[in-house]
XYZ file of C-alpha atoms in Angstrom:
703
model
C -44.524 -235.485 -62.701
C -42.077 -234.317 -61.962
C -41.157 -233.263 -57.863
C -40.254 -229.413 -59.699
C -42.572 -229.314 -61.769
C -45.479 -229.989 -58.639
C -43.904 -227.498 -57.224
C -44.478 -224.793 -59.854
C -48.135 -226.034 -59.840
C -48.757 -225.335 -56.287
C -46.303 -221.875 -56.505
C -49.160 -220.806 -58.565
C -51.739 -220.529 -56.369
C -52.410 -217.920 -53.058
C -52.036 -218.032 -50.212
C -55.396 -220.023 -48.886
C -55.530 -222.794 -52.115
C -51.993 -223.226 -50.660
C -53.466 -223.392 -47.354
C -56.467 -225.599 -48.770
C -53.651 -227.765 -50.474
C -51.471 -228.871 -47.747
C -54.458 -229.024 -44.823
C -54.103 -231.880 -42.664
C -55.669 -232.920 -39.737
C -59.005 -232.541 -39.513
C -61.762 -232.215 -42.139
C -62.166 -229.122 -43.874
C -64.602 -226.904 -46.093
C -63.514 -225.027 -48.712
C -65.634 -222.210 -49.094
C -65.059 -220.747 -52.380
C -66.374 -218.460 -54.974
C -67.446 -217.919 -57.555
C -64.319 -217.250 -59.470
C -61.640 -218.073 -57.266
C -60.112 -221.021 -58.453
C -61.866 -224.090 -56.733
C -61.144 -226.774 -59.241
C -58.031 -225.430 -59.214
C -57.743 -226.003 -55.833
C -58.798 -229.490 -55.476
C -57.109 -231.090 -58.297
C -53.188 -229.968 -56.973
C -55.165 -231.272 -53.723
C -55.722 -234.600 -55.200
C -52.054 -234.136 -57.394
C -50.321 -233.149 -53.704
C -51.531 -236.022 -51.968
C -50.508 -238.421 -55.331
C -47.109 -237.185 -55.450
C -45.985 -235.458 -52.071
C -48.197 -237.556 -49.732
C -47.289 -240.736 -51.234
C -51.780 -241.855 -51.374
C -52.508 -244.613 -53.106
C -54.382 -243.603 -55.873
C -57.408 -246.110 -54.775
C -57.267 -245.067 -51.408
C -58.544 -241.932 -52.618
C -62.343 -240.954 -52.828
C -63.562 -237.623 -55.095
C -66.765 -237.146 -56.076
C -69.051 -234.299 -58.086
C -72.846 -234.127 -59.496
C -72.265 -234.089 -62.673
C -70.166 -236.490 -65.894
C -68.873 -233.309 -67.413
C -67.873 -232.073 -63.459
C -65.792 -235.081 -63.059
C -64.085 -236.154 -66.760
C -62.859 -232.440 -66.464
C -61.986 -233.579 -62.504
C -59.808 -236.645 -64.549
C -58.309 -234.570 -67.312
C -57.345 -231.649 -65.216
C -55.425 -234.952 -62.075
C -54.136 -236.714 -65.045
C -52.804 -234.085 -66.775
C -50.024 -232.770 -63.470
C -49.322 -235.800 -62.252
C -48.607 -238.063 -65.766
C -47.699 -240.609 -66.465
C -48.817 -241.899 -62.826
C -52.610 -242.586 -63.433
C -55.270 -241.245 -61.180
C -56.669 -244.803 -60.217
C -60.747 -245.758 -60.678
C -62.667 -243.481 -57.550
C -63.162 -240.534 -58.894
C -66.990 -240.659 -59.700
C -70.298 -239.285 -59.803
C -72.208 -239.662 -56.854
C -74.698 -241.385 -58.579
C -71.484 -243.708 -60.387
C -69.745 -244.067 -56.974
C -73.245 -245.611 -55.220
C -72.964 -247.710 -58.704
C -69.687 -248.878 -58.256
C -70.846 -249.864 -54.450
C -73.934 -252.129 -56.005
C -71.539 -253.880 -58.772
C -69.735 -255.570 -55.436
C -72.649 -255.095 -52.402
C -76.669 -255.347 -54.569
C -77.452 -258.592 -53.694
C -76.697 -257.698 -49.615
C -79.761 -255.753 -49.812
C -81.663 -258.862 -49.612
C -83.840 -257.796 -51.165
C -84.043 -260.271 -54.286
C -81.913 -257.702 -57.175
C -78.656 -259.649 -57.889
C -74.990 -257.765 -58.730
C -76.151 -258.141 -62.260
C -78.820 -255.053 -61.663
C -79.566 -253.042 -64.934
C -79.889 -249.250 -64.923
C -83.004 -247.528 -66.604
C -83.225 -244.031 -67.470
C -86.824 -241.402 -67.285
C -87.325 -243.262 -69.873
C -88.468 -246.233 -69.422
C -89.242 -245.520 -65.100
C -92.262 -243.441 -67.051
C -93.109 -247.116 -68.870
C -93.557 -248.602 -66.254
C -95.009 -246.108 -64.404
C -97.797 -245.679 -66.165
C -98.003 -250.313 -66.905
C -98.542 -249.473 -63.272
C -101.230 -247.791 -63.324
C -102.974 -249.695 -66.261
C -102.735 -252.535 -64.007
C -104.119 -250.705 -60.922
C -106.979 -250.166 -62.914
C -106.213 -246.485 -62.094
C -108.048 -242.998 -64.189
C -104.839 -241.618 -65.771
C -106.015 -238.301 -65.450
C -106.625 -238.479 -61.535
C -102.777 -239.903 -61.874
C -100.989 -239.239 -64.408
C -97.580 -241.065 -65.496
C -95.595 -238.202 -64.671
C -97.231 -236.971 -61.579
C -96.666 -240.765 -60.077
C -93.004 -240.992 -60.993
C -91.912 -237.647 -59.727
C -93.992 -238.890 -56.037
C -91.795 -242.104 -56.712
C -89.088 -239.843 -56.045
C -89.901 -238.072 -53.746
C -90.750 -240.722 -51.511
C -87.700 -242.739 -52.042
C -85.867 -239.480 -51.340
C -87.629 -238.715 -48.099
C -88.367 -234.968 -49.993
C -91.530 -233.624 -49.067
C -94.452 -234.518 -51.333
C -98.387 -235.359 -50.728
C -99.608 -238.737 -51.786
C -102.689 -240.903 -50.882
C -102.908 -244.685 -50.388
C -103.759 -245.319 -53.990
C -100.504 -243.084 -54.392
C -98.690 -245.663 -52.046
C -100.249 -248.918 -54.187
C -99.164 -247.601 -57.517
C -95.373 -247.157 -55.030
C -95.320 -250.360 -54.178
C -95.999 -252.158 -57.650
C -93.166 -250.048 -58.367
C -91.322 -251.329 -56.375
C -92.102 -254.597 -57.378
C -91.763 -254.802 -60.762
C -88.358 -253.336 -61.059
C -86.518 -256.014 -58.103
C -88.159 -258.355 -59.877
C -87.145 -257.483 -62.540
C -83.749 -256.588 -61.671
C -83.922 -253.497 -62.429
C -83.283 -250.235 -60.924
C -83.609 -246.560 -61.719
C -81.348 -243.048 -60.592
C -83.071 -243.169 -57.409
C -82.652 -246.135 -56.342
C -78.371 -246.099 -56.643
C -78.309 -243.232 -53.905
C -81.307 -244.476 -51.682
C -80.118 -248.334 -51.702
C -75.852 -247.591 -50.688
C -77.446 -245.438 -48.211
C -79.594 -248.472 -47.123
C -76.816 -250.769 -47.569
C -73.875 -248.609 -45.119
C -76.734 -248.030 -42.901
C -78.190 -251.836 -42.550
C -74.922 -253.776 -43.316
C -71.717 -252.512 -40.333
C -69.214 -254.760 -41.952
C -69.431 -253.620 -45.230
C -69.880 -249.343 -44.260
C -66.392 -250.068 -41.850
C -64.852 -251.585 -45.410
C -65.475 -248.416 -47.322
C -65.109 -246.054 -43.953
C -61.386 -248.193 -44.125
C -61.014 -248.297 -47.911
C -60.465 -244.583 -48.878
C -57.721 -242.763 -47.228
C -59.092 -238.733 -47.984
C -62.308 -237.687 -49.719
C -63.075 -234.859 -51.722
C -66.354 -233.889 -52.876
C -66.964 -231.062 -55.489
C -69.653 -228.246 -55.866
C -70.841 -229.203 -52.234
C -73.593 -226.742 -50.748
C -75.512 -228.939 -53.901
C -75.804 -232.414 -52.005
C -79.674 -233.554 -51.713
C -80.299 -235.297 -47.587
C -79.462 -238.609 -48.417
C -75.814 -237.449 -50.397
C -75.308 -235.858 -46.756
C -75.874 -238.460 -45.135
C -73.905 -240.893 -46.697
C -70.805 -238.651 -46.641
C -71.786 -238.973 -42.556
C -71.551 -242.575 -43.628
C -68.536 -242.917 -44.737
C -67.084 -240.908 -41.821
C -63.949 -239.777 -43.385
C -60.981 -238.005 -41.058
C -60.107 -236.223 -43.893
C -63.131 -235.236 -45.492
C -61.843 -232.133 -48.105
C -65.482 -230.628 -49.410
C -65.791 -227.468 -51.855
C -68.403 -225.045 -52.800
C -69.807 -221.437 -52.384
C -72.588 -221.174 -49.757
C -73.720 -218.357 -52.320
C -74.156 -219.896 -55.082
C -77.101 -222.991 -53.595
C -79.483 -222.397 -55.713
C -81.108 -226.039 -56.656
C -83.544 -226.688 -53.057
C -86.356 -228.047 -56.725
C -83.958 -231.251 -56.542
C -83.823 -231.438 -53.324
C -79.965 -229.592 -52.564
C -80.214 -228.339 -48.642
C -78.291 -225.377 -48.007
C -78.385 -226.329 -43.820
C -75.434 -228.455 -44.862
C -72.824 -225.890 -45.621
C -73.693 -225.570 -41.359
C -73.744 -228.600 -40.648
C -70.537 -230.123 -42.498
C -68.852 -227.772 -40.091
C -71.040 -228.866 -37.370
C -70.769 -232.712 -37.957
C -67.705 -233.323 -38.393
C -65.653 -229.975 -36.093
C -64.293 -228.782 -40.471
C -61.791 -226.117 -40.470
C -63.098 -223.306 -42.880
C -61.198 -221.404 -45.465
C -62.651 -219.348 -47.090
C -61.520 -218.750 -51.592
C -62.449 -214.627 -51.767
C -59.005 -213.919 -54.561
C -61.205 -214.250 -57.621
C -59.996 -214.640 -61.154
C -62.194 -213.658 -63.352
C -64.389 -210.475 -63.319
C -63.220 -206.856 -62.564
C -64.076 -205.170 -58.862
C -66.981 -203.189 -60.257
C -68.656 -206.269 -60.434
C -67.685 -207.867 -57.367
C -68.430 -204.836 -55.218
C -71.796 -205.676 -56.708
C -72.485 -208.748 -55.941
C -71.165 -208.914 -52.565
C -72.912 -205.933 -52.072
C -76.674 -207.915 -52.503
C -75.762 -211.198 -51.529
C -74.918 -209.999 -47.420
C -78.220 -208.674 -47.052
C -78.876 -213.047 -47.034
C -79.027 -213.153 -43.237
C -78.165 -217.030 -43.177
C -74.903 -217.492 -44.689
C -71.308 -219.972 -43.924
C -68.236 -218.024 -44.731
C -67.407 -213.908 -44.795
C -66.654 -214.650 -47.790
C -65.670 -211.012 -50.009
C -64.917 -211.345 -53.651
C -62.087 -208.782 -55.028
C -60.091 -209.339 -58.135
C -56.682 -207.950 -59.098
C -58.232 -207.115 -62.253
C -59.038 -203.481 -61.590
C -62.126 -201.851 -61.269
C -63.073 -202.414 -65.272
C -66.670 -200.913 -66.707
C -69.501 -198.886 -64.115
C -72.349 -201.817 -64.150
C -74.809 -200.081 -66.517
C -78.871 -200.247 -64.856
C -81.390 -199.086 -67.054
C -84.701 -198.506 -66.754
C -87.584 -199.651 -70.028
C -91.368 -197.913 -71.100
C -92.159 -201.466 -71.517
C -90.182 -205.313 -72.164
C -90.407 -203.574 -76.365
C -87.817 -201.510 -75.821
C -85.514 -203.444 -73.344
C -85.246 -206.115 -76.416
C -84.693 -203.471 -78.260
C -82.040 -201.621 -76.360
C -80.357 -204.877 -75.832
C -79.875 -206.120 -79.127
C -78.493 -203.025 -80.725
C -76.223 -203.013 -77.397
C -74.596 -206.359 -78.719
C -74.508 -204.930 -82.486
C -72.482 -201.991 -81.474
C -70.198 -204.585 -78.635
C -69.313 -206.599 -81.003
C -68.088 -203.648 -83.213
C -65.700 -202.816 -80.928
C -64.371 -206.685 -81.086
C -66.682 -208.659 -78.082
C -67.340 -211.922 -80.301
C -71.300 -212.990 -79.927
C -70.543 -216.573 -78.001
C -69.124 -214.142 -75.368
C -71.892 -212.717 -74.482
C -75.188 -213.844 -72.854
C -78.837 -212.747 -71.809
C -80.146 -214.640 -68.683
C -83.347 -214.486 -67.393
C -85.661 -215.849 -63.731
C -88.073 -217.620 -66.253
C -88.315 -219.356 -69.662
C -91.044 -216.424 -70.927
C -89.137 -214.280 -71.154
C -87.243 -215.211 -73.904
C -89.421 -214.254 -76.725
C -88.869 -210.571 -77.267
C -85.255 -211.271 -77.025
C -85.630 -213.815 -79.570
C -87.617 -212.067 -82.182
C -85.780 -209.053 -82.163
C -82.379 -211.010 -81.994
C -83.913 -212.559 -85.801
C -84.821 -209.063 -86.624
C -82.185 -207.390 -86.023
C -79.853 -211.114 -87.890
C -78.333 -211.398 -84.748
C -77.293 -214.966 -84.590
C -77.948 -216.716 -81.136
C -78.651 -220.252 -79.453
C -81.210 -220.688 -75.992
C -78.768 -222.434 -73.902
C -79.932 -225.423 -72.131
C -83.845 -225.467 -73.515
C -85.586 -224.463 -76.434
C -86.760 -222.270 -78.557
C -90.416 -220.207 -77.521
C -92.065 -220.862 -80.185
C -90.221 -224.691 -80.455
C -91.472 -225.499 -77.126
C -94.830 -228.619 -77.780
C -97.301 -226.601 -76.457
C -96.892 -222.987 -78.172
C -96.462 -225.341 -81.100
C -99.657 -226.865 -80.466
C -101.702 -224.036 -79.351
C -100.563 -222.346 -83.179
C -101.156 -225.896 -84.801
C -104.678 -226.176 -83.873
C -105.259 -222.292 -84.923
C -103.123 -222.729 -88.810
C -106.458 -225.900 -88.806
C -108.689 -223.233 -88.342
C -108.087 -220.742 -89.928
C -106.200 -222.537 -93.266
C -107.446 -225.835 -93.148
C -103.653 -227.542 -92.730
C -103.323 -231.793 -93.355
C -100.062 -231.265 -91.880
C -101.069 -229.028 -88.925
C -103.740 -231.370 -88.716
C -102.309 -234.662 -88.435
C -100.277 -233.089 -85.194
C -103.147 -232.453 -83.267
C -105.937 -233.913 -84.159
C -104.565 -236.587 -81.188
C -103.296 -234.079 -79.086
C -105.057 -233.907 -75.957
C -104.741 -238.177 -76.641
C -109.139 -239.332 -78.796
C -107.979 -242.681 -79.020
C -106.718 -241.323 -83.087
C -103.893 -243.601 -84.306
C -101.649 -243.703 -87.471
C -104.028 -245.863 -88.772
C -107.046 -243.407 -88.821
C -105.196 -240.522 -89.602
C -103.576 -243.086 -92.637
C -106.862 -243.770 -93.593
C -108.490 -239.780 -93.747
C -105.553 -238.610 -95.147
C -106.027 -240.655 -98.197
C -109.891 -240.180 -97.945
C -108.907 -236.335 -98.260
C -106.553 -237.111 -101.455
C -108.914 -239.137 -103.199
C -112.240 -236.980 -103.098
C -110.151 -233.984 -103.821
C -111.364 -232.818 -99.835
C -109.028 -231.083 -96.865
C -109.039 -234.011 -93.788
C -111.159 -231.482 -91.427
C -113.966 -231.575 -94.472
C -113.440 -235.685 -95.368
C -114.465 -235.697 -91.575
C -118.043 -235.887 -92.292
C -117.810 -238.061 -95.570
C -115.285 -240.528 -94.668
C -117.559 -244.182 -94.905
C -113.777 -246.309 -94.006
C -114.534 -246.449 -90.975
C -115.939 -247.488 -87.405
C -118.937 -245.731 -86.267
C -116.827 -245.419 -83.482
C -114.029 -243.779 -84.325
C -116.548 -241.572 -86.693
C -118.382 -240.442 -83.771
C -114.443 -238.843 -82.394
C -113.691 -237.604 -85.494
C -116.357 -235.361 -85.312
C -116.059 -234.542 -81.688
C -112.286 -233.023 -83.148
C -113.881 -231.413 -86.391
C -116.567 -229.826 -84.046
C -114.082 -228.009 -81.978
C -112.540 -226.612 -84.397
C -115.832 -225.036 -85.558
C -116.322 -223.636 -82.439
C -112.905 -222.044 -82.230
C -113.631 -220.536 -85.601
C -117.108 -219.539 -84.549
C -115.673 -217.920 -81.582
C -112.570 -216.553 -83.144
C -115.047 -213.858 -85.733
C -116.743 -212.475 -82.622
C -113.463 -212.337 -80.048
C -113.094 -208.763 -79.263
C -109.620 -208.854 -78.044
C -107.701 -211.147 -80.115
C -105.091 -212.673 -77.729
C -107.868 -214.295 -75.874
C -108.065 -217.008 -79.232
C -105.768 -218.695 -77.086
C -107.789 -219.463 -74.136
C -110.243 -219.909 -76.163
C -108.336 -222.938 -78.216
C -106.785 -224.059 -74.362
C -110.719 -224.766 -73.459
C -112.502 -226.064 -76.071
C -109.021 -228.190 -77.196
C -108.974 -230.149 -73.269
C -105.926 -229.685 -73.357
C -105.558 -229.469 -70.150
C -105.581 -233.098 -70.365
C -102.534 -233.137 -72.169
C -100.666 -230.974 -69.317
C -102.255 -233.608 -66.806
C -99.430 -235.647 -67.575
C -96.497 -233.540 -66.291
C -95.463 -233.050 -62.633
C -96.689 -229.893 -61.315
C -93.035 -227.413 -61.886
C -93.308 -228.623 -65.212
C -97.421 -228.439 -65.873
C -96.880 -224.573 -64.523
C -94.236 -223.957 -66.680
C -95.917 -225.258 -69.633
C -99.589 -223.660 -68.706
C -97.559 -220.275 -68.329
C -96.005 -220.681 -72.177
C -99.322 -220.789 -73.593
C -100.088 -217.382 -71.332
C -97.830 -215.530 -72.465
C -98.247 -216.917 -76.081
C -101.508 -214.721 -75.838
C -98.460 -211.687 -75.244
C -97.709 -211.994 -78.943
C -101.478 -211.412 -80.151
C -101.871 -208.949 -77.736
C -99.405 -206.947 -79.472
C -99.450 -207.786 -82.956
C -103.692 -206.710 -82.896
C -102.447 -203.424 -83.514
C -100.184 -204.283 -85.376
C -102.285 -205.320 -88.271
C -105.370 -203.994 -89.557
C -108.896 -205.885 -90.816
C -110.951 -208.312 -88.711
C -110.208 -211.131 -86.897
C -109.337 -213.506 -88.980
C -107.271 -211.546 -91.704
C -104.830 -210.240 -88.386
C -104.329 -213.792 -87.418
C -102.866 -215.148 -90.316
C -100.712 -212.102 -91.186
C -99.338 -212.828 -87.500
C -99.026 -215.789 -87.869
C -97.746 -215.088 -91.628
C -95.630 -212.805 -89.606
C -94.638 -215.849 -87.180
C -94.049 -219.230 -89.756
C -91.245 -216.313 -90.768
C -89.325 -215.811 -87.858
C -89.340 -219.367 -86.527
C -88.248 -220.928 -89.640
C -85.076 -218.504 -89.560
C -81.685 -219.926 -90.961
C -79.831 -217.312 -87.598
C -81.839 -220.158 -84.888
C -79.530 -223.072 -86.308
C -75.622 -220.909 -85.591
C -75.022 -221.856 -82.855
C -70.889 -222.059 -83.447
C -70.498 -218.253 -82.489
C -73.758 -216.764 -81.145
C -75.520 -215.439 -78.114
C -76.681 -217.517 -75.371
C -80.022 -216.690 -74.461
C -80.364 -218.611 -70.971
C -81.869 -219.417 -67.389
C -79.255 -218.982 -65.031
C -79.930 -222.270 -63.820
C -78.004 -223.348 -66.708
C -75.551 -221.102 -67.114
C -73.468 -221.251 -63.098
C -70.368 -222.473 -63.497
C -70.504 -220.939 -67.061
C -68.554 -217.537 -67.363
C -69.112 -214.389 -70.404
C -67.465 -210.693 -71.289
C -70.766 -209.482 -71.211
C -73.624 -210.065 -69.370
C -77.140 -208.837 -69.051
C -78.871 -210.103 -67.157
C -83.334 -208.399 -67.854
C -86.499 -208.554 -66.363
C -85.540 -207.278 -63.061
C -88.944 -207.173 -61.657
C -91.138 -207.554 -58.505
C -92.391 -210.536 -59.183
C -90.661 -211.937 -61.440
C -86.646 -211.255 -60.246
C -87.494 -211.878 -57.401
C -90.090 -214.334 -58.080
C -93.239 -213.664 -55.931
C -93.295 -216.919 -54.249
C -90.542 -215.939 -52.435
C -92.666 -213.153 -51.059
C -92.978 -215.351 -47.849
C -90.774 -217.795 -47.515
C -87.583 -216.133 -46.432
C -85.478 -219.354 -47.509
C -86.391 -219.087 -50.458
C -85.937 -215.416 -50.966
C -82.648 -215.671 -49.662
C -82.576 -218.781 -52.739
C -83.519 -216.045 -55.080
C -80.647 -213.195 -54.070
C -78.534 -216.588 -54.064
C -79.779 -216.764 -58.423
C -79.037 -213.185 -58.740
C -75.470 -213.170 -57.533
C -75.289 -216.457 -59.909
C -75.929 -213.765 -62.629
C -74.188 -211.906 -61.728
C -71.181 -213.210 -61.088
C -71.131 -214.919 -64.753
C -69.691 -211.453 -65.879
C -66.248 -210.800 -66.598
C -65.308 -207.137 -67.971
C -68.862 -205.947 -68.761
C -72.637 -206.366 -67.281
C -76.179 -204.422 -68.034
C -79.473 -204.383 -65.714
C -82.254 -204.188 -67.025
C -85.961 -203.891 -66.370
C -89.437 -202.502 -67.579
C -91.810 -200.103 -66.257
C -94.674 -201.595 -67.320
C -94.275 -205.641 -69.540
C -97.128 -207.558 -70.770
C -97.161 -210.936 -70.160
C -99.943 -213.710 -70.359
C -101.279 -211.386 -72.654
C -101.763 -208.087 -69.537
C -99.929 -205.487 -68.927
C -97.678 -205.982 -65.540
C -96.910 -203.254 -63.924
C -94.356 -204.280 -61.474
C -91.893 -201.852 -58.858
C -88.285 -202.410 -59.827
C -86.592 -205.485 -58.225
C -84.762 -205.006 -54.901
C -81.659 -206.831 -55.912
C -81.441 -202.857 -57.983
C -81.848 -200.961 -54.284
C -80.052 -203.740 -52.531
C -76.862 -203.770 -55.366
C -77.205 -199.621 -55.555
C -76.850 -196.514 -52.437
C -79.420 -194.755 -52.990
C -77.815 -191.525 -54.610
C -76.241 -193.970 -56.989
C -79.231 -195.340 -58.314
C -80.396 -191.581 -58.940
C -77.697 -190.469 -60.278
C -77.926 -194.109 -62.793
C -80.700 -193.041 -63.747
C -81.291 -189.553 -64.679
C -78.471 -190.293 -67.179
C -79.816 -188.260 -70.811
C -81.385 -191.351 -72.755
C -82.594 -194.087 -69.926
C -86.268 -193.073 -68.602
C -87.688 -190.030 -65.797
C -88.977 -191.529 -62.835
C -91.341 -194.423 -62.508
C -92.969 -194.033 -59.012
C -93.497 -191.098 -56.443
C -91.763 -190.171 -54.183
C -92.676 -190.533 -50.417
C -94.315 -187.236 -50.035
C -95.577 -187.377 -53.421
C -98.344 -190.620 -52.727
C -101.898 -190.332 -52.524
C -103.677 -192.494 -50.136
C -106.087 -194.421 -51.953
C -109.758 -195.605 -50.692
C -112.659 -198.028 -52.890
C -114.322 -195.918 -54.748
C -112.292 -193.266 -55.617
C -112.536 -191.925 -58.555
C -108.649 -192.192 -60.881
C -107.103 -191.231 -63.657
C -104.533 -193.207 -65.340
C -102.176 -192.283 -68.562
C -103.356 -194.779 -70.639
C -106.387 -196.200 -69.620
C -108.205 -192.672 -68.321
C -110.733 -192.790 -66.454
C -110.882 -195.478 -63.621
C -112.946 -196.410 -60.134
C -110.832 -198.089 -57.979
C -113.158 -200.592 -56.638
C -109.917 -202.879 -53.917
C -106.907 -202.361 -52.052
C -104.539 -205.227 -51.130
C -101.590 -203.474 -49.559
C -100.293 -201.679 -52.179
C -101.825 -202.774 -55.340
C -104.888 -201.014 -56.289
C -107.799 -202.905 -58.606
C -109.228 -200.167 -59.891
C -111.608 -201.431 -63.065
C -111.618 -198.681 -65.770
C -113.566 -198.930 -68.987
C -115.172 -202.001 -71.064
C -112.116 -201.460 -73.674
C -109.367 -201.195 -70.763
C -110.936 -203.568 -68.080
C -110.132 -204.087 -65.258
C -105.978 -203.542 -63.528
C -104.129 -204.203 -60.866
C -101.407 -200.498 -59.981
C -99.782 -199.848 -56.994
C -100.912 -196.670 -55.918
C -96.804 -195.512 -56.041
C -97.108 -195.690 -59.860
C -96.816 -192.110 -61.121
C -98.960 -193.078 -63.837
C -102.238 -192.689 -61.771
C -103.205 -189.492 -59.515
C -106.980 -188.907 -57.975
C -109.482 -187.748 -59.801
């Protein structure tokens, strides 16, 4: 690129971006807010160093976190400085470490040569499974995925608890990797850290190799990645990140690194807070909320030249069905105004919240995709539960083949094929054929008979259930599905169990929609779901609304964003209530969600939400209160067609005691059986059972 063309690029920067690009002499932390042009600043600095400061491209190291981000950085730099190519040192952290180990793996003196093979997650799980077998350990007590997670945590020094047998698993796993000249992804980072720590000459080689080191998305660095940067000890270290978007602690990212970097490296700070994405009403809301975090690096206050824009809209609905109905209809109105489906996102904290929106979007023929995830009804555990039910209700051969070995019962393909052929030859369902098949061993016949009894027991209980949503619990219990979940790490196991519990809501809502016996209601609900899941609209991802958790859309932007499910215990998540650092990360997550919106932002919550097959009454999210002054909140809620107040004023709150008789608008008379803080545990009639309700909720009163 000619010098004057570089000058044009520099002239397109704002004052602080230009300061960052030209900075010299000390390490620098560019605190770059959402939509403030951090990638442009980073790539322009690389081009500036090459074209204006005559730095050899091979003397520049740039690291980021994803292959996509690394490719974007490389392409942008190449387009600026063409035909003077960037060179070879713009990588992800893992790719940089791989390049180092390709030259120095043998220097670890562990038995590796430099031609080691990097294994993927599936290969790693296979080796873990083999190790558990070789140690003669019970796979139920030491599930494969859990063990693999502990191995990873032990390597990267995350906080995991483990016993001596788990250490035996770890040691044998590592022995097998080294013996076969294999490394997993964790090893790439761990071994470079150890290589630099234990080999001064190699560490000095890489310290001297680079004149400039640049780090993208610095707020996402984990403990060992940060230590590697410290080991490189570069006087021209240039990191770009937004501490307010640090949302990956579950992956090992440490928020503390933001302050540590300034202290450890003696770094200067430049703040980028001129936003080029969103209107000011959206940015002002983001600023208001994030200021409630006590731990913040960089005094950042986002603003833009795009004008005030539309007011942020908040809505409180009676229940989750009204919420989903509103969002679907609002999206249809937006498309009439010229907004494309793919310019709209519906964001939520928890994957299980997608179900109602999927249902309404299908009904309204709104194309959508589950961004970075699966449709609720496509999740394995949901499909498994429904498959069991279809075998119970219809004796379906197709679905029996899916779940006859889920969880594992030592029923392989050979047995399934024999059973299927015998059933076909004798005009029987596969379930009925189990009793009379005679071409299998006695042990296999015993296992198949036990499976058939599971189906019979589920069917018997189905007929006797007072509440059909309990069928999910019945299937879970008789099938021993917990064995299937035991193969997952703790967080994934909980997510899958949450999805199973949320399936109860489908039957909970369906029991009032259809008439007849339990069996007839179940059949009607399954028919509805089969039509729903087969809709072609699910496959259209060219121009579709994005349904997504917030973690999945970090770095993306949309003209219109709906943030739904803004209720205490959901967002912020209830697990953050006793830990300030987790609560602040929840607030950063909300900040990320808000700053995805360019021109229009909707915030929604419900008075009551059916989750996991039961009614939940939650306060509106504290983030709503933090986002608006009290007067502004009241003004929004008093708009026509929006709900009336749902919580009592301070002077209306009654003093409740155990034993008090109360009246609920929906459940009728009940008695307070326990009190925990603001939450009353109330026993209603047998029809409604025991409920937990906030004492400030307007639906209850004494007497």
